Short mmCIF file of C-alpha atoms in Angstrom, two decimals:
data_model
loop_
_atom_site.label_atom_id
_atom_site.label_comp_id
_atom_site.label_asym_id
_atom_site.label_seq_id
_atom_site.Cartn_x
_atom_site.Cartn_y
_atom_site.Cartn_z
CA ASN W 548 71.88 88.82 87.60
CA ALA W 549 71.08 91.03 90.57
CA GLY W 550 74.04 93.21 89.79
CA VAL W 551 75.41 95.18 92.79
CA THR W 552 73.33 94.94 95.94
CA GLN W 553 73.71 96.97 99.12
CA THR W 554 72.13 96.57 102.55
CA PRO W 555 70.72 98.31 104.41
CA LYS W 556 69.13 101.09 102.42
CA PHE W 557 68.78 103.35 105.38
CA GLN W 558 70.47 103.36 108.81
CA VAL W 559 70.52 105.65 111.78
CA LEU W 560 73.39 105.33 114.26
CA LYS W 561 74.38 107.03 117.45
CA THR W 562 77.90 108.46 117.79
CA GLY W 563 80.33 105.71 118.76
CA GLN W 564 78.21 102.84 117.46
CA SER W 565 79.69 100.42 114.93
CA MET W 566 78.10 98.83 111.90
CA THR W 567 78.88 97.12 108.65
CA LEU W 568 77.48 98.22 105.29
CA GLN W 569 77.12 95.20 103.04
CA CYS W 570 77.91 95.04 99.33
CA ALA W 571 77.69 92.10 96.99
CA GLN W 572 77.94 91.58 93.31
CA ASP W 573 77.18 88.52 91.18
CA MET W 574 79.01 89.48 88.01
CA ASN W 575 82.33 87.98 89.00
CA HIS W 576 83.97 91.41 88.92
CA GLU W 577 87.37 91.67 90.41
CA TYR W 578 87.30 95.33 91.11
CA MET W 579 85.04 96.78 93.83
CA SER W 580 84.96 100.11 95.54
CA TRP W 581 83.16 102.21 98.14
CA TYR W 582 82.26 105.86 97.66
CA ARG W 583 80.55 108.46 99.76
CA GLN W 584 78.40 111.23 98.40
CA ASP W 585 77.89 114.46 100.30
CA PRO W 586 75.81 117.51 99.30
CA GLY W 587 77.75 119.87 97.03
CA MET W 588 80.63 117.44 96.56
CA GLY W 589 81.40 114.80 93.99
CA LEU W 590 81.57 111.13 94.91
CA ARG W 591 84.72 110.41 96.87
CA LEU W 592 86.51 107.09 97.00
CA ILE W 593 86.82 105.52 100.45
CA HIS W 594 88.43 102.14 99.81
CA TYR W 595 88.74 99.86 96.88
CA SER W 596 89.78 96.27 96.10
CA VAL W 597 91.32 94.81 92.92
CA GLY W 598 90.59 91.27 93.94
CA ALA W 599 89.96 88.92 96.81
CA GLY W 600 92.46 89.52 99.59
CA ILE W 601 93.59 92.85 98.17
CA THR W 602 92.34 96.22 99.38
CA ASP W 603 93.70 99.78 99.32
CA GLN W 604 92.81 103.24 100.53
CA GLY W 605 91.06 105.85 98.49
CA GLU W 606 90.78 109.55 99.02
CA VAL W 607 88.85 109.49 102.38
CA PRO W 608 89.64 106.24 104.21
CA ASN W 609 89.78 107.46 107.81
CA GLY W 610 87.16 105.90 110.12
CA TYR W 611 86.44 103.04 107.70
CA ASN W 612 87.77 99.48 107.34
CA VAL W 613 87.26 97.05 104.51
CA SER W 614 88.06 93.42 103.78
CA ARG W 615 87.63 91.25 100.70
CA SER W 616 87.56 87.60 101.57
CA THR W 617 85.57 86.58 98.47
CA THR W 618 85.18 88.00 94.96
CA GLU W 619 81.46 88.62 95.61
CA ASP W 620 81.50 90.61 98.86
CA PHE W 621 83.10 93.88 99.91
CA PRO W 622 81.77 95.04 103.30
CA LEU W 623 82.51 98.49 104.68
CA ARG W 624 82.96 98.79 108.47
CA LEU W 625 82.49 101.86 110.62
CA LEU W 626 84.17 101.05 113.94
CA SER W 627 83.08 104.12 115.86
CA ALA W 628 80.54 106.21 113.98
CA ALA W 629 80.87 110.01 113.92
CA PRO W 630 78.41 112.62 112.75
CA SER W 631 80.90 113.51 109.95
CA GLN W 632 80.17 110.09 108.46
CA THR W 633 76.61 110.96 107.78
CA SER W 634 76.36 110.50 104.01
CA VAL W 635 75.10 108.32 101.18
CA TYR W 636 77.39 105.42 100.50
CA PHE W 637 77.65 103.68 97.12
CA CYS W 638 79.36 100.47 96.32
CA ALA W 639 80.51 99.85 92.76
CA SER W 640 82.18 97.03 90.74
CA SER W 641 83.73 96.50 87.44
CA ARG W 642 85.74 93.86 85.62
CA SER W 643 89.43 93.47 86.20
CA ASP W 644 90.83 96.98 85.98
CA VAL W 645 94.24 96.69 84.40
CA LEU W 646 95.85 100.14 84.02
CA GLY W 647 94.23 101.88 81.15
CA SER W 648 91.27 99.58 80.90
CA ARG W 649 87.95 101.15 80.26
CA ASP W 650 85.38 98.99 81.97
CA THR W 651 81.95 100.23 82.93
CA GLN W 652 81.36 100.82 86.63
CA TYR W 653 78.19 99.26 88.02
CA PHE W 654 76.75 100.97 91.12
CA GLY W 655 74.65 99.64 93.96
CA PRO W 656 71.48 101.51 95.02
CA GLY W 657 73.20 103.29 97.90
CA THR W 658 72.89 103.30 101.71
CA ARG W 659 71.74 106.45 103.39
CA LEU W 660 73.46 106.68 106.79
CA THR W 661 72.69 109.20 109.51
CA VAL W 662 74.90 109.48 112.58
CA LEU W 663 73.34 111.39 115.47
CA LYS H 933 90.87 124.00 91.82
CA ASN H 934 88.82 120.83 91.21
CA GLU H 935 90.39 118.41 88.82
CA VAL H 936 86.98 117.80 87.17
CA GLU H 937 84.72 120.79 86.55
CA GLN H 938 81.21 120.51 85.19
CA SER H 939 79.03 123.24 83.81
CA PRO H 940 76.35 124.30 84.31
CA GLN H 941 75.68 123.24 87.87
CA ASN H 942 71.92 123.49 87.28
CA LEU H 943 70.01 123.40 84.03
CA THR H 944 66.29 123.84 83.40
CA ALA H 945 64.94 123.07 79.91
CA GLN H 946 61.61 122.74 78.17
CA GLU H 947 60.64 119.39 76.73
CA GLY H 948 62.11 118.89 73.32
CA GLU H 949 65.08 121.18 73.72
CA PHE H 950 68.66 120.17 72.88
CA ILE H 951 70.79 120.04 75.94
CA THR H 952 74.52 120.21 76.43
CA ILE H 953 76.44 119.52 79.64
CA ASN H 954 80.13 120.23 79.75
CA CYS H 955 83.01 118.54 81.60
CA SER H 956 86.59 119.89 81.77
CA TYR H 957 89.41 118.16 83.49
CA SER H 958 93.00 119.01 84.34
CA VAL H 959 94.68 115.65 84.62
CA GLY H 960 95.85 113.10 82.04
CA ILE H 961 93.15 110.45 81.71
CA SER H 962 92.81 106.98 80.31
CA ALA H 963 88.99 107.15 80.22
CA LEU H 964 86.07 109.39 80.99
CA HIS H 965 82.70 108.31 82.28
CA TRP H 966 79.32 109.96 82.11
CA LEU H 967 76.91 108.80 84.81
CA GLN H 968 73.29 109.49 85.45
CA GLN H 969 71.92 109.74 89.02
CA HIS H 970 68.19 109.36 89.20
CA PRO H 971 66.07 111.44 91.61
CA GLY H 972 65.80 108.32 93.73
CA GLY H 973 69.58 108.18 94.09
CA GLY H 974 70.52 105.27 91.84
CA ILE H 975 73.57 105.72 89.66
CA VAL H 976 73.93 104.21 86.18
CA SER H 977 76.75 104.41 83.73
CA LEU H 978 75.82 106.13 80.42
CA PHE H 979 79.09 106.20 78.55
CA MET H 980 82.73 105.41 78.91
CA LEU H 981 84.97 106.92 76.30
CA SER H 982 88.59 107.70 75.66
CA SER H 983 88.31 109.34 72.25
CA GLY H 984 85.85 110.60 69.72
CA LYS H 985 82.17 110.19 70.10
CA LYS H 986 79.59 107.72 71.34
CA LYS H 987 75.84 107.63 70.76
CA HIS H 988 73.08 105.85 72.59
CA GLY H 989 69.54 106.73 71.67
CA ARG H 990 69.11 110.37 72.29
CA LEU H 991 72.33 110.69 74.16
CA ILE H 992 75.63 111.64 72.55
CA ALA H 993 78.99 111.98 74.37
CA THR H 994 82.05 113.55 72.84
CA ILE H 995 85.57 113.98 74.10
CA ASN H 996 88.50 116.12 72.90
CA ILE H 997 91.60 114.77 74.54
CA GLN H 998 93.82 117.67 73.45
CA GLU H 999 91.46 120.24 75.00
CA LYS H 1000 90.68 118.03 78.02
CA HIS H 1001 86.97 118.52 77.53
CA SER H 1002 83.90 116.34 77.12
CA SER H 1003 80.29 117.10 76.35
CA LEU H 1004 77.15 115.22 76.91
CA HIS H 1005 74.26 116.12 74.60
CA ILE H 1006 70.61 115.15 74.92
CA THR H 1007 68.48 115.54 71.89
CA ALA H 1008 64.70 116.01 72.08
CA SER H 1009 64.84 116.20 75.88
CA HIS H 1010 62.03 114.70 77.91
CA PRO H 1011 60.93 115.09 81.53
CA ARG H 1012 62.21 111.56 82.24
CA ASP H 1013 65.74 112.88 81.48
CA SER H 1014 65.55 114.91 84.64
CA ALA H 1015 68.50 113.72 86.80
CA VAL H 1016 71.95 114.65 87.91
CA TYR H 1017 74.61 113.95 85.26
CA ILE H 1018 78.04 113.23 86.58
CA CYS H 1019 81.36 113.29 84.79
CA ALA H 1020 84.18 111.15 86.11
CA VAL H 1021 87.68 110.57 84.88
CA ARG H 1022 90.18 107.80 85.37
CA ASN H 1023 93.55 109.33 86.06
CA TYR H 1024 96.11 107.99 83.62
CA GLY H 1025 98.89 106.40 85.54
CA GLY H 1026 97.03 106.68 88.83
CA SER H 1027 96.05 103.87 91.14
CA GLN H 1028 93.48 101.52 89.86
CA GLY H 1029 91.00 102.96 92.24
CA ASN H 1030 91.34 106.49 91.13
CA LEU H 1031 88.15 107.77 89.63
CA ILE H 1032 87.79 111.54 90.04
CA PHE H 1033 84.26 112.80 89.98
CA GLY H 1034 82.74 116.18 89.10
CA LYS H 1035 80.07 117.60 91.29
CA GLY H 1036 77.37 116.88 88.81
CA THR H 1037 74.87 118.87 86.73
CA LYS H 1038 71.28 118.84 87.88
CA LEU H 1039 69.00 118.75 84.85
CA SER H 1040 65.30 119.49 85.10
CA VAL H 1041 63.19 119.09 81.94
CA LYS H 1042 59.74 120.73 82.16
CA PRO H 1043 56.81 119.40 80.10
#
């Protein structure tokens, strides 16, 4: 299994540009999520999905869109990039996360995004 | 006040030392995770626990639910243990997406 994969690893954008960060997992996990990591702060949840066709907002969703058309893929879209979105982005997945479940989270390698 | 607090923020140790990293949280939780972030940025899950103690190799994680506190111990530390260690809690009763992360403890083990 490849686990959780993310592309690209690095990206530089200009303010106002759009792009999609790709995330895929081959473990048949129902639960997937996107986090951003900024210096001096803990990981913060952007959006998450509990299964194909179901997404919800996390702590910092503004400026980001997601969709989940398949179990495997969970892309994160920046419609109009802003310098405040400069960060490292991590995708993660785990098995079906029924309330109180205790499943391990598997993280992708991260995407380092710079918005000029 | 952050809901998950880790201490210390930075820790330097000599190879072979016993290391303890602490995590305190202020919310009711269903599970607590310890994660390791390598210098290259990759994040791996070390432990997930809701009670008691877990051990994997030289790593030991404990949790005291009543005191809302967890510790991560590393015995016989080695330079390859140098990484950022992150505590995260799953808020009991919260949305399924709700993992709350500490800011991490940066550990450097000198040979």
